[in-house]
mmCIF file with all atom_site columns, C-alpha atoms in Angstrom:
data_model
loop_
_atom_site.group_PDB
_atom_site.id
_atom_site.type_symbol
_atom_site.label_atom_id
_atom_site.label_alt_id
_atom_site.label_comp_id
_atom_site.label_asym_id
_atom_site.label_entity_id
_atom_site.label_seq_id
_atom_site.pdbx_PDB_ins_code
_atom_site.Cartn_x
_atom_site.Cartn_y
_atom_site.Cartn_z
_atom_site.occupancy
_atom_site.B_iso_or_equiv
_atom_site.pdbx_formal_charge
_atom_site.auth_seq_id
_atom_site.auth_comp_id
_atom_site.auth_asym_id
_atom_site.auth_atom_id
_atom_site.pdbx_PDB_model_num
ATOM 1   C CA . UNK A 1 1   ? 103.358 17.837 -48.767 1.00 66.00 ? 1   UNK A CA 1
ATOM 2   C CA . UNK A 1 2   ? 100.623 19.580 -50.755 1.00 74.00 ? 2   UNK A CA 1
ATOM 3   C CA . UNK A 1 3   ? 98.034  17.495 -52.526 1.00 90.00 ? 3   UNK A CA 1
ATOM 4   C CA . UNK A 1 4   ? 96.307  18.636 -55.211 1.00 94.00 ? 4   UNK A CA 1
ATOM 5   C CA . UNK A 1 5   ? 92.619  17.165 -56.013 1.00 95.00 ? 5   UNK A CA 1
ATOM 6   C CA . UNK A 1 6   ? 90.711  16.896 -59.348 1.00 95.00 ? 6   UNK A CA 1
ATOM 7   C CA . UNK A 1 7   ? 87.353  15.286 -58.875 1.00 94.00 ? 7   UNK A CA 1
ATOM 8   C CA . UNK A 1 8   ? 86.241  14.744 -62.222 1.00 95.00 ? 8   UNK A CA 1
ATOM 9   C CA . UNK A 1 9   ? 88.432  12.388 -64.290 1.00 94.00 ? 9   UNK A CA 1
ATOM 10  C CA . UNK A 1 10  ? 86.719  12.920 -67.781 1.00 96.00 ? 10  UNK A CA 1
ATOM 11  C CA . UNK A 1 11  ? 84.217  15.610 -68.668 1.00 97.00 ? 11  UNK A CA 1
ATOM 12  C CA . UNK A 1 12  ? 82.652  16.669 -72.392 1.00 97.00 ? 12  UNK A CA 1
ATOM 13  C CA . UNK A 1 13  ? 81.159  19.973 -73.308 1.00 98.00 ? 13  UNK A CA 1
ATOM 14  C CA . UNK A 1 14  ? 79.215  20.888 -76.779 1.00 98.00 ? 14  UNK A CA 1
ATOM 15  C CA . UNK A 1 15  ? 81.298  23.232 -78.991 1.00 98.00 ? 15  UNK A CA 1
ATOM 16  C CA . UNK A 1 16  ? 80.520  26.707 -78.179 1.00 98.00 ? 16  UNK A CA 1
ATOM 17  C CA . UNK A 1 17  ? 79.443  25.982 -74.607 1.00 98.00 ? 17  UNK A CA 1
ATOM 18  C CA . UNK A 1 18  ? 81.110  26.820 -71.222 1.00 98.00 ? 18  UNK A CA 1
ATOM 19  C CA . UNK A 1 19  ? 82.661  24.095 -69.337 1.00 98.00 ? 19  UNK A CA 1
ATOM 20  C CA . UNK A 1 20  ? 84.246  24.211 -65.545 1.00 98.00 ? 20  UNK A CA 1
ATOM 21  C CA . UNK A 1 21  ? 86.761  21.893 -64.300 1.00 98.00 ? 21  UNK A CA 1
ATOM 22  C CA . UNK A 1 22  ? 87.254  21.693 -60.668 1.00 98.00 ? 22  UNK A CA 1
ATOM 23  C CA . UNK A 1 23  ? 90.534  21.516 -58.469 1.00 98.00 ? 23  UNK A CA 1
ATOM 24  C CA . UNK A 1 24  ? 91.090  21.665 -54.844 1.00 97.00 ? 24  UNK A CA 1
ATOM 25  C CA . UNK A 1 25  ? 94.438  21.886 -52.855 1.00 96.00 ? 25  UNK A CA 1
ATOM 26  C CA . UNK A 1 26  ? 95.286  21.420 -49.557 1.00 94.00 ? 26  UNK A CA 1
ATOM 27  C CA . UNK A 1 27  ? 97.901  23.460 -47.893 1.00 92.00 ? 27  UNK A CA 1
ATOM 28  C CA . UNK A 1 28  ? 98.951  25.386 -44.688 1.00 90.00 ? 28  UNK A CA 1
ATOM 29  C CA . UNK A 1 29  ? 100.570 28.022 -46.290 1.00 90.00 ? 29  UNK A CA 1
ATOM 30  C CA . UNK A 1 30  ? 99.721  31.567 -47.392 1.00 90.00 ? 30  UNK A CA 1
ATOM 31  C CA . UNK A 1 31  ? 101.835 32.418 -50.363 1.00 91.00 ? 31  UNK A CA 1
ATOM 32  C CA . UNK A 1 32  ? 102.003 30.101 -53.255 1.00 93.00 ? 32  UNK A CA 1
ATOM 33  C CA . UNK A 1 33  ? 101.173 30.049 -57.019 1.00 94.00 ? 33  UNK A CA 1
ATOM 34  C CA . UNK A 1 34  ? 98.291  28.128 -58.501 1.00 96.00 ? 34  UNK A CA 1
ATOM 35  C CA . UNK A 1 35  ? 98.434  26.543 -62.533 1.00 97.00 ? 35  UNK A CA 1
ATOM 36  C CA . UNK A 1 36  ? 96.069  24.931 -64.950 1.00 98.00 ? 36  UNK A CA 1
ATOM 37  C CA . UNK A 1 37  ? 98.114  23.134 -67.782 1.00 97.00 ? 37  UNK A CA 1
ATOM 38  C CA . UNK A 1 38  ? 96.917  21.464 -70.742 1.00 97.00 ? 38  UNK A CA 1
ATOM 39  C CA . UNK A 1 39  ? 98.184  18.443 -72.310 1.00 97.00 ? 39  UNK A CA 1
ATOM 40  C CA . UNK A 1 40  ? 97.006  17.634 -76.008 1.00 95.00 ? 40  UNK A CA 1
ATOM 41  C CA . UNK A 1 41  ? 97.654  14.393 -77.832 1.00 91.00 ? 41  UNK A CA 1
ATOM 42  C CA . UNK A 1 42  ? 101.079 15.528 -78.608 1.00 91.00 ? 42  UNK A CA 1
ATOM 43  C CA . UNK A 1 43  ? 101.654 15.095 -74.782 1.00 92.00 ? 43  UNK A CA 1
ATOM 44  C CA . UNK A 1 44  ? 103.335 18.633 -74.854 1.00 93.00 ? 44  UNK A CA 1
ATOM 45  C CA . UNK A 1 45  ? 102.628 20.657 -71.502 1.00 95.00 ? 45  UNK A CA 1
ATOM 46  C CA . UNK A 1 46  ? 101.125 24.205 -72.164 1.00 95.00 ? 46  UNK A CA 1
ATOM 47  C CA . UNK A 1 47  ? 100.385 26.741 -69.368 1.00 95.00 ? 47  UNK A CA 1
ATOM 48  C CA . UNK A 1 48  ? 97.063  27.946 -69.748 1.00 97.00 ? 48  UNK A CA 1
ATOM 49  C CA . UNK A 1 49  ? 96.767  30.386 -66.780 1.00 97.00 ? 49  UNK A CA 1
ATOM 50  C CA . UNK A 1 50  ? 98.115  31.207 -63.488 1.00 96.00 ? 50  UNK A CA 1
ATOM 51  C CA . UNK A 1 51  ? 97.006  33.000 -60.450 1.00 96.00 ? 51  UNK A CA 1
ATOM 52  C CA . UNK A 1 52  ? 99.219  34.176 -57.288 1.00 94.00 ? 52  UNK A CA 1
ATOM 53  C CA . UNK A 1 53  ? 97.475  33.390 -54.054 1.00 94.00 ? 53  UNK A CA 1
ATOM 54  C CA . UNK A 1 54  ? 98.208  37.069 -52.835 1.00 92.00 ? 54  UNK A CA 1
ATOM 55  C CA . UNK A 1 55  ? 96.132  38.358 -55.669 1.00 92.00 ? 55  UNK A CA 1
ATOM 56  C CA . UNK A 1 56  ? 91.836  38.574 -55.086 1.00 87.00 ? 56  UNK A CA 1
ATOM 57  C CA . UNK A 1 57  ? 91.447  39.198 -58.694 1.00 94.00 ? 57  UNK A CA 1
ATOM 58  C CA . UNK A 1 58  ? 90.692  36.086 -60.783 1.00 96.00 ? 58  UNK A CA 1
ATOM 59  C CA . UNK A 1 59  ? 92.698  35.848 -63.451 1.00 96.00 ? 59  UNK A CA 1
ATOM 60  C CA . UNK A 1 60  ? 91.813  35.493 -67.100 1.00 96.00 ? 60  UNK A CA 1
ATOM 61  C CA . UNK A 1 61  ? 93.268  34.677 -70.418 1.00 95.00 ? 61  UNK A CA 1
ATOM 62  C CA . UNK A 1 62  ? 90.798  35.206 -73.392 1.00 96.00 ? 62  UNK A CA 1
ATOM 63  C CA . UNK A 1 63  ? 88.399  32.593 -73.245 1.00 97.00 ? 63  UNK A CA 1
ATOM 64  C CA . UNK A 1 64  ? 89.871  30.796 -69.820 1.00 98.00 ? 64  UNK A CA 1
ATOM 65  C CA . UNK A 1 65  ? 89.416  32.350 -66.402 1.00 98.00 ? 65  UNK A CA 1
ATOM 66  C CA . UNK A 1 66  ? 89.478  30.906 -63.072 1.00 98.00 ? 66  UNK A CA 1
ATOM 67  C CA . UNK A 1 67  ? 87.316  31.034 -59.513 1.00 97.00 ? 67  UNK A CA 1
ATOM 68  C CA . UNK A 1 68  ? 90.052  31.233 -56.895 1.00 97.00 ? 68  UNK A CA 1
ATOM 69  C CA . UNK A 1 69  ? 88.520  30.650 -53.595 1.00 96.00 ? 69  UNK A CA 1
ATOM 70  C CA . UNK A 1 70  ? 91.297  30.700 -51.302 1.00 95.00 ? 70  UNK A CA 1
ATOM 71  C CA . UNK A 1 71  ? 89.837  30.490 -47.902 1.00 94.00 ? 71  UNK A CA 1
ATOM 72  C CA . UNK A 1 72  ? 87.865  27.289 -49.503 1.00 96.00 ? 72  UNK A CA 1
ATOM 73  C CA . UNK A 1 73  ? 91.479  26.480 -51.331 1.00 96.00 ? 73  UNK A CA 1
ATOM 74  C CA . UNK A 1 74  ? 89.598  26.112 -54.595 1.00 97.00 ? 74  UNK A CA 1
ATOM 75  C CA . UNK A 1 75  ? 90.820  26.725 -58.026 1.00 97.00 ? 75  UNK A CA 1
ATOM 76  C CA . UNK A 1 76  ? 88.097  26.137 -60.812 1.00 98.00 ? 76  UNK A CA 1
ATOM 77  C CA . UNK A 1 77  ? 88.989  26.556 -64.643 1.00 98.00 ? 77  UNK A CA 1
ATOM 78  C CA . UNK A 1 78  ? 86.131  27.799 -66.773 1.00 98.00 ? 78  UNK A CA 1
ATOM 79  C CA . UNK A 1 79  ? 86.620  27.511 -70.429 1.00 98.00 ? 79  UNK A CA 1
ATOM 80  C CA . UNK A 1 80  ? 83.898  29.775 -72.319 1.00 98.00 ? 80  UNK A CA 1
ATOM 81  C CA . UNK A 1 81  ? 82.876  29.034 -76.088 1.00 98.00 ? 81  UNK A CA 1
ATOM 82  C CA . UNK A 1 82  ? 84.681  25.355 -75.935 1.00 98.00 ? 82  UNK A CA 1
ATOM 83  C CA . UNK A 1 83  ? 86.638  25.086 -79.199 1.00 98.00 ? 83  UNK A CA 1
ATOM 84  C CA . UNK A 1 84  ? 87.574  21.611 -80.610 1.00 97.00 ? 84  UNK A CA 1
ATOM 85  C CA . UNK A 1 85  ? 91.045  22.514 -80.221 1.00 96.00 ? 85  UNK A CA 1
ATOM 86  C CA . UNK A 1 86  ? 90.579  22.770 -76.374 1.00 97.00 ? 86  UNK A CA 1
ATOM 87  C CA . UNK A 1 87  ? 90.240  18.585 -76.205 1.00 97.00 ? 87  UNK A CA 1
ATOM 88  C CA . UNK A 1 88  ? 93.318  17.646 -74.058 1.00 97.00 ? 88  UNK A CA 1
ATOM 89  C CA . UNK A 1 89  ? 93.964  16.806 -70.477 1.00 97.00 ? 89  UNK A CA 1
ATOM 90  C CA . UNK A 1 90  ? 93.728  19.450 -68.101 1.00 98.00 ? 90  UNK A CA 1
ATOM 91  C CA . UNK A 1 91  ? 96.051  19.519 -64.899 1.00 97.00 ? 91  UNK A CA 1
ATOM 92  C CA . UNK A 1 92  ? 95.717  21.796 -62.109 1.00 97.00 ? 92  UNK A CA 1
ATOM 93  C CA . UNK A 1 93  ? 99.195  22.444 -60.197 1.00 96.00 ? 93  UNK A CA 1
ATOM 94  C CA . UNK A 1 94  ? 100.369 24.016 -56.977 1.00 95.00 ? 94  UNK A CA 1
ATOM 95  C CA . UNK A 1 95  ? 103.505 25.637 -56.429 1.00 93.00 ? 95  UNK A CA 1
ATOM 96  C CA . UNK A 1 96  ? 104.656 26.667 -52.832 1.00 88.00 ? 96  UNK A CA 1
ATOM 97  C CA . UNK A 1 97  ? 107.974 28.258 -54.279 1.00 79.00 ? 97  UNK A CA 1
ATOM 98  C CA . UNK A 1 98  ? 109.683 24.747 -54.022 1.00 79.00 ? 98  UNK A CA 1
ATOM 99  C CA . UNK A 1 99  ? 108.112 21.951 -55.500 1.00 86.00 ? 99  UNK A CA 1
ATOM 100 C CA . UNK A 1 100 ? 105.251 21.798 -57.936 1.00 91.00 ? 100 UNK A CA 1
ATOM 101 C CA . UNK A 1 101 ? 102.713 19.282 -57.583 1.00 93.00 ? 101 UNK A CA 1
ATOM 102 C CA . UNK A 1 102 ? 99.869  18.074 -59.870 1.00 94.00 ? 102 UNK A CA 1
ATOM 103 C CA . UNK A 1 103 ? 96.427  16.810 -59.503 1.00 94.00 ? 103 UNK A CA 1
ATOM 104 C CA . UNK A 1 104 ? 95.336  13.525 -61.625 1.00 93.00 ? 104 UNK A CA 1
ATOM 105 C CA . UNK A 1 105 ? 94.199  15.540 -64.561 1.00 95.00 ? 105 UNK A CA 1
ATOM 106 C CA . UNK A 1 106 ? 90.709  15.879 -66.137 1.00 96.00 ? 106 UNK A CA 1
ATOM 107 C CA . UNK A 1 107 ? 90.292  14.848 -69.895 1.00 96.00 ? 107 UNK A CA 1
ATOM 108 C CA . UNK A 1 108 ? 87.926  17.296 -71.650 1.00 98.00 ? 108 UNK A CA 1
ATOM 109 C CA . UNK A 1 109 ? 86.572  16.121 -74.821 1.00 98.00 ? 109 UNK A CA 1
ATOM 110 C CA . UNK A 1 110 ? 84.625  19.025 -76.814 1.00 98.00 ? 110 UNK A CA 1
ATOM 111 C CA . UNK A 1 111 ? 82.305  17.607 -79.379 1.00 98.00 ? 111 UNK A CA 1
ATOM 112 C CA . UNK A 1 112 ? 81.078  19.089 -82.344 1.00 96.00 ? 112 UNK A CA 1
ATOM 113 C CA . UNK B 2 1   ? 116.031 28.989 -76.265 1.00 67.00 ? 1   UNK B CA 1
ATOM 114 C CA . UNK B 2 2   ? 115.486 25.676 -77.469 1.00 81.00 ? 2   UNK B CA 1
ATOM 115 C CA . UNK B 2 3   ? 113.359 24.745 -74.448 1.00 94.00 ? 3   UNK B CA 1
ATOM 116 C CA . UNK B 2 4   ? 113.838 21.817 -72.109 1.00 97.00 ? 4   UNK B CA 1
ATOM 117 C CA . UNK B 2 5   ? 115.301 19.124 -74.109 1.00 97.00 ? 5   UNK B CA 1
ATOM 118 C CA . UNK B 2 6   ? 114.672 15.369 -72.737 1.00 98.00 ? 6   UNK B CA 1
ATOM 119 C CA . UNK B 2 7   ? 116.173 12.432 -74.662 1.00 97.00 ? 7   UNK B CA 1
ATOM 120 C CA . UNK B 2 8   ? 115.579 9.961  -75.634 1.00 97.00 ? 8   UNK B CA 1
ATOM 121 C CA . UNK B 2 9   ? 112.169 10.734 -76.811 1.00 96.00 ? 9   UNK B CA 1
ATOM 122 C CA . UNK B 2 10  ? 111.369 6.704  -76.537 1.00 97.00 ? 10  UNK B CA 1
ATOM 123 C CA . UNK B 2 11  ? 112.993 3.847  -75.059 1.00 97.00 ? 11  UNK B CA 1
ATOM 124 C CA . UNK B 2 12  ? 112.231 0.205  -74.961 1.00 98.00 ? 12  UNK B CA 1
ATOM 125 C CA . UNK B 2 13  ? 114.352 -1.585 -72.792 1.00 97.00 ? 13  UNK B CA 1
ATOM 126 C CA . UNK B 2 14  ? 114.233 -5.303 -71.176 1.00 97.00 ? 14  UNK B CA 1
ATOM 127 C CA . UNK B 2 15  ? 113.216 -5.959 -67.639 1.00 97.00 ? 15  UNK B CA 1
ATOM 128 C CA . UNK B 2 16  ? 116.237 -6.116 -65.515 1.00 97.00 ? 16  UNK B CA 1
ATOM 129 C CA . UNK B 2 17  ? 118.300 -3.106 -67.517 1.00 98.00 ? 17  UNK B CA 1
ATOM 130 C CA . UNK B 2 18  ? 119.493 -0.225 -66.489 1.00 98.00 ? 18  UNK B CA 1
ATOM 131 C CA . UNK B 2 19  ? 117.889 3.177  -68.268 1.00 98.00 ? 19  UNK B CA 1
ATOM 132 C CA . UNK B 2 20  ? 119.365 6.561  -68.131 1.00 98.00 ? 20  UNK B CA 1
ATOM 133 C CA . UNK B 2 21  ? 116.702 9.380  -68.929 1.00 98.00 ? 21  UNK B CA 1
ATOM 134 C CA . UNK B 2 22  ? 118.429 12.905 -69.473 1.00 98.00 ? 22  UNK B CA 1
ATOM 135 C CA . UNK B 2 23  ? 117.277 16.594 -69.082 1.00 98.00 ? 23  UNK B CA 1
ATOM 136 C CA . UNK B 2 24  ? 118.791 19.948 -70.328 1.00 98.00 ? 24  UNK B CA 1
ATOM 137 C CA . UNK B 2 25  ? 116.860 22.765 -68.578 1.00 97.00 ? 25  UNK B CA 1
ATOM 138 C CA . UNK B 2 26  ? 116.589 26.063 -69.834 1.00 96.00 ? 26  UNK B CA 1
ATOM 139 C CA . UNK B 2 27  ? 119.382 28.301 -69.307 1.00 94.00 ? 27  UNK B CA 1
ATOM 140 C CA . UNK B 2 28  ? 118.774 30.439 -66.044 1.00 92.00 ? 28  UNK B CA 1
ATOM 141 C CA . UNK B 2 29  ? 116.247 28.341 -64.640 1.00 94.00 ? 29  UNK B CA 1
ATOM 142 C CA . UNK B 2 30  ? 116.892 27.584 -60.814 1.00 92.00 ? 30  UNK B CA 1
ATOM 143 C CA . UNK B 2 31  ? 114.780 24.574 -60.111 1.00 94.00 ? 31  UNK B CA 1
ATOM 144 C CA . UNK B 2 32  ? 114.372 21.437 -62.224 1.00 96.00 ? 32  UNK B CA 1
ATOM 145 C CA . UNK B 2 33  ? 111.649 18.696 -61.536 1.00 96.00 ? 33  UNK B CA 1
ATOM 146 C CA . UNK B 2 34  ? 111.133 14.829 -62.731 1.00 97.00 ? 34  UNK B CA 1
ATOM 147 C CA . UNK B 2 35  ? 107.963 13.825 -62.952 1.00 97.00 ? 35  UNK B CA 1
ATOM 148 C CA . UNK B 2 36  ? 106.243 10.469 -64.055 1.00 97.00 ? 36  UNK B CA 1
ATOM 149 C CA . UNK B 2 37  ? 102.917 9.901  -66.007 1.00 96.00 ? 37  UNK B CA 1
ATOM 150 C CA . UNK B 2 38  ? 100.638 7.174  -65.948 1.00 92.00 ? 38  UNK B CA 1
ATOM 151 C CA . UNK B 2 39  ? 97.013  6.374  -66.351 1.00 86.00 ? 39  UNK B CA 1
ATOM 152 C CA . UNK B 2 40  ? 96.467  5.413  -63.207 1.00 84.00 ? 40  UNK B CA 1
ATOM 153 C CA . UNK B 2 41  ? 98.304  7.959  -60.700 1.00 85.00 ? 41  UNK B CA 1
ATOM 154 C CA . UNK B 2 42  ? 98.529  10.730 -63.448 1.00 88.00 ? 42  UNK B CA 1
ATOM 155 C CA . UNK B 2 43  ? 101.359 13.433 -63.109 1.00 92.00 ? 43  UNK B CA 1
ATOM 156 C CA . UNK B 2 44  ? 103.934 12.249 -59.966 1.00 93.00 ? 44  UNK B CA 1
ATOM 157 C CA . UNK B 2 45  ? 106.373 14.566 -58.736 1.00 94.00 ? 45  UNK B CA 1
ATOM 158 C CA . UNK B 2 46  ? 109.825 11.975 -58.388 1.00 96.00 ? 46  UNK B CA 1
ATOM 159 C CA . UNK B 2 47  ? 112.552 14.606 -57.174 1.00 96.00 ? 47  UNK B CA 1
ATOM 160 C CA . UNK B 2 48  ? 113.206 18.386 -57.612 1.00 95.00 ? 48  UNK B CA 1
ATOM 161 C CA . UNK B 2 49  ? 116.289 20.229 -57.393 1.00 96.00 ? 49  UNK B CA 1
ATOM 162 C CA . UNK B 2 50  ? 116.879 23.930 -56.560 1.00 94.00 ? 50  UNK B CA 1
ATOM 163 C CA . UNK B 2 51  ? 120.311 25.270 -57.788 1.00 93.00 ? 51  UNK B CA 1
ATOM 164 C CA . UNK B 2 52  ? 121.610 21.888 -58.489 1.00 95.00 ? 52  UNK B CA 1
ATOM 165 C CA . UNK B 2 53  ? 120.935 20.686 -55.077 1.00 95.00 ? 53  UNK B CA 1
ATOM 166 C CA . UNK B 2 54  ? 118.243 17.568 -54.757 1.00 94.00 ? 54  UNK B CA 1
ATOM 167 C CA . UNK B 2 55  ? 115.770 18.753 -52.270 1.00 92.00 ? 55  UNK B CA 1
ATOM 168 C CA . UNK B 2 56  ? 112.976 16.234 -51.949 1.00 89.00 ? 56  UNK B CA 1
ATOM 169 C CA . UNK B 2 57  ? 113.536 12.648 -53.263 1.00 91.00 ? 57  UNK B CA 1
ATOM 170 C CA . UNK B 2 58  ? 110.366 11.420 -51.505 1.00 90.00 ? 58  UNK B CA 1
ATOM 171 C CA . UNK B 2 59  ? 108.704 10.609 -54.562 1.00 91.00 ? 59  UNK B CA 1
ATOM 172 C CA . UNK B 2 60  ? 110.984 8.707  -55.832 1.00 94.00 ? 60  UNK B CA 1
ATOM 173 C CA . UNK B 2 61  ? 109.433 4.993  -55.820 1.00 87.00 ? 61  UNK B CA 1
ATOM 174 C CA . UNK B 2 62  ? 112.463 3.017  -54.908 1.00 86.00 ? 62  UNK B CA 1
ATOM 175 C CA . UNK B 2 63  ? 115.967 3.049  -54.595 1.00 92.00 ? 63  UNK B CA 1
ATOM 176 C CA . UNK B 2 64  ? 115.865 1.355  -58.058 1.00 96.00 ? 64  UNK B CA 1
ATOM 177 C CA . UNK B 2 65  ? 115.470 5.299  -59.052 1.00 97.00 ? 65  UNK B CA 1
ATOM 178 C CA . UNK B 2 66  ? 118.377 7.918  -58.587 1.00 97.00 ? 66  UNK B CA 1
ATOM 179 C CA . UNK B 2 67  ? 118.745 11.243 -60.408 1.00 97.00 ? 67  UNK B CA 1
ATOM 180 C CA . UNK B 2 68  ? 121.636 13.724 -60.246 1.00 97.00 ? 68  UNK B CA 1
ATOM 181 C CA . UNK B 2 69  ? 122.325 17.436 -61.599 1.00 97.00 ? 69  UNK B CA 1
ATOM 182 C CA . UNK B 2 70  ? 126.012 17.497 -61.550 1.00 96.00 ? 70  UNK B CA 1
ATOM 183 C CA . UNK B 2 71  ? 125.306 20.794 -63.407 1.00 95.00 ? 71  UNK B CA 1
ATOM 184 C CA . UNK B 2 72  ? 123.194 23.857 -63.814 1.00 94.00 ? 72  UNK B CA 1
ATOM 185 C CA . UNK B 2 73  ? 122.349 22.456 -67.601 1.00 95.00 ? 73  UNK B CA 1
ATOM 186 C CA . UNK B 2 74  ? 122.081 18.842 -67.050 1.00 96.00 ? 74  UNK B CA 1
ATOM 187 C CA . UNK B 2 75  ? 120.190 16.579 -65.148 1.00 98.00 ? 75  UNK B CA 1
ATOM 188 C CA . UNK B 2 76  ? 119.596 12.267 -65.378 1.00 98.00 ? 76  UNK B CA 1
ATOM 189 C CA . UNK B 2 77  ? 117.052 10.341 -63.812 1.00 98.00 ? 77  UNK B CA 1
ATOM 190 C CA . UNK B 2 78  ? 118.655 6.539  -63.693 1.00 98.00 ? 78  UNK B CA 1
ATOM 191 C CA . UNK B 2 79  ? 116.474 3.288  -63.118 1.00 97.00 ? 79  UNK B CA 1
ATOM 192 C CA . UNK B 2 80  ? 118.543 0.378  -62.257 1.00 97.00 ? 80  UNK B CA 1
ATOM 193 C CA . UNK B 2 81  ? 117.550 -2.630 -62.707 1.00 96.00 ? 81  UNK B CA 1
ATOM 194 C CA . UNK B 2 82  ? 114.268 -1.816 -64.610 1.00 97.00 ? 82  UNK B CA 1
ATOM 195 C CA . UNK B 2 83  ? 110.622 -3.249 -64.064 1.00 97.00 ? 83  UNK B CA 1
ATOM 196 C CA . UNK B 2 84  ? 107.645 -3.580 -66.481 1.00 97.00 ? 84  UNK B CA 1
ATOM 197 C CA . UNK B 2 85  ? 105.684 -1.502 -63.911 1.00 95.00 ? 85  UNK B CA 1
ATOM 198 C CA . UNK B 2 86  ? 108.183 1.365  -64.396 1.00 97.00 ? 86  UNK B CA 1
ATOM 199 C CA . UNK B 2 87  ? 106.991 1.903  -67.936 1.00 97.00 ? 87  UNK B CA 1
ATOM 200 C CA . UNK B 2 88  ? 105.363 5.360  -68.212 1.00 97.00 ? 88  UNK B CA 1
ATOM 201 C CA . UNK B 2 89  ? 106.124 8.958  -69.718 1.00 97.00 ? 89  UNK B CA 1
ATOM 202 C CA . UNK B 2 90  ? 108.932 10.663 -67.790 1.00 98.00 ? 90  UNK B CA 1
ATOM 203 C CA . UNK B 2 91  ? 108.849 14.652 -67.763 1.00 98.00 ? 91  UNK B CA 1
ATOM 204 C CA . UNK B 2 92  ? 111.436 16.830 -66.876 1.00 98.00 ? 92  UNK B CA 1
ATOM 205 C CA . UNK B 2 93  ? 110.412 20.804 -66.083 1.00 97.00 ? 93  UNK B CA 1
ATOM 206 C CA . UNK B 2 94  ? 112.392 23.533 -65.164 1.00 96.00 ? 94  UNK B CA 1
ATOM 207 C CA . UNK B 2 95  ? 111.143 27.352 -63.704 1.00 94.00 ? 95  UNK B CA 1
ATOM 208 C CA . UNK B 2 96  ? 112.564 30.526 -63.071 1.00 89.00 ? 96  UNK B CA 1
ATOM 209 C CA . UNK B 2 97  ? 113.146 31.659 -59.643 1.00 83.00 ? 97  UNK B CA 1
ATOM 210 C CA . UNK B 2 98  ? 109.779 34.344 -60.556 1.00 85.00 ? 98  UNK B CA 1
ATOM 211 C CA . UNK B 2 99  ? 107.665 30.854 -61.036 1.00 83.00 ? 99  UNK B CA 1
ATOM 212 C CA . UNK B 2 100 ? 106.030 32.311 -63.769 1.00 83.00 ? 100 UNK B CA 1
ATOM 213 C CA . UNK B 2 101 ? 105.894 29.225 -65.448 1.00 89.00 ? 101 UNK B CA 1
ATOM 214 C CA . UNK B 2 102 ? 107.051 25.552 -65.513 1.00 93.00 ? 102 UNK B CA 1
ATOM 215 C CA . UNK B 2 103 ? 108.319 24.742 -68.889 1.00 95.00 ? 103 UNK B CA 1
ATOM 216 C CA . UNK B 2 104 ? 108.148 20.995 -69.731 1.00 96.00 ? 104 UNK B CA 1
ATOM 217 C CA . UNK B 2 105 ? 110.304 18.948 -71.809 1.00 97.00 ? 105 UNK B CA 1
ATOM 218 C CA . UNK B 2 106 ? 108.416 16.627 -74.379 1.00 96.00 ? 106 UNK B CA 1
ATOM 219 C CA . UNK B 2 107 ? 108.632 13.848 -72.335 1.00 97.00 ? 107 UNK B CA 1
ATOM 220 C CA . UNK B 2 108 ? 110.471 10.283 -72.464 1.00 98.00 ? 108 UNK B CA 1
ATOM 221 C CA . UNK B 2 109 ? 108.044 7.326  -73.223 1.00 97.00 ? 109 UNK B CA 1
ATOM 222 C CA . UNK B 2 110 ? 109.883 4.322  -71.249 1.00 98.00 ? 110 UNK B CA 1
ATOM 223 C CA . UNK B 2 111 ? 108.759 1.182  -72.348 1.00 98.00 ? 111 UNK B CA 1
ATOM 224 C CA . UNK B 2 112 ? 110.445 -2.010 -70.005 1.00 98.00 ? 112 UNK B CA 1
ATOM 225 C CA . UNK B 2 113 ? 109.483 -5.533 -71.586 1.00 97.00 ? 113 UNK B CA 1
#
């Protein structure tokens, strides 16, 4: 089975600064999807950004962007101009068009 | 659409009792996932269904856990008998064939005492 590794259990960043969350995955497949989900204290899982493996261009969504390195099997999330509302658990996910597996999560705290 | 609906939101039960968690996926979604979230292990995939058929249940921790999807609009996760170590938040998620986004329910917080 595919595995997803998030090596940073906790991170913090000052408001308005930039932070990067790391994610690596292990697969032998060539076609797949990668996601970052945010889980605020409300417990709701919210999609932040999605990347299709066949696309070389890194996905961006406003202040959120990814650095997708397919050969290295790396998929990091960069949050620019961090806001207090970005405080949450962030999960990286791998989807091979069958199952969807998540990393252990990174707890991000944005400090005022 | 109301989104993925899980019930109950909270469940407190005594050790040894049977627990049934319910999920209604979004209409038109063809895949359904059950996850368990704990502080120690994060989000674990327990089982998933494609077109109502269980595909991989290797994540189900023990025979005490079972899941069914009798039709496209309903799934259950049952724990019998429940144990304190089963205490966790259980999420159901569904996704369309285009894999654009997995939609999650609000989760069921299970406490076994």
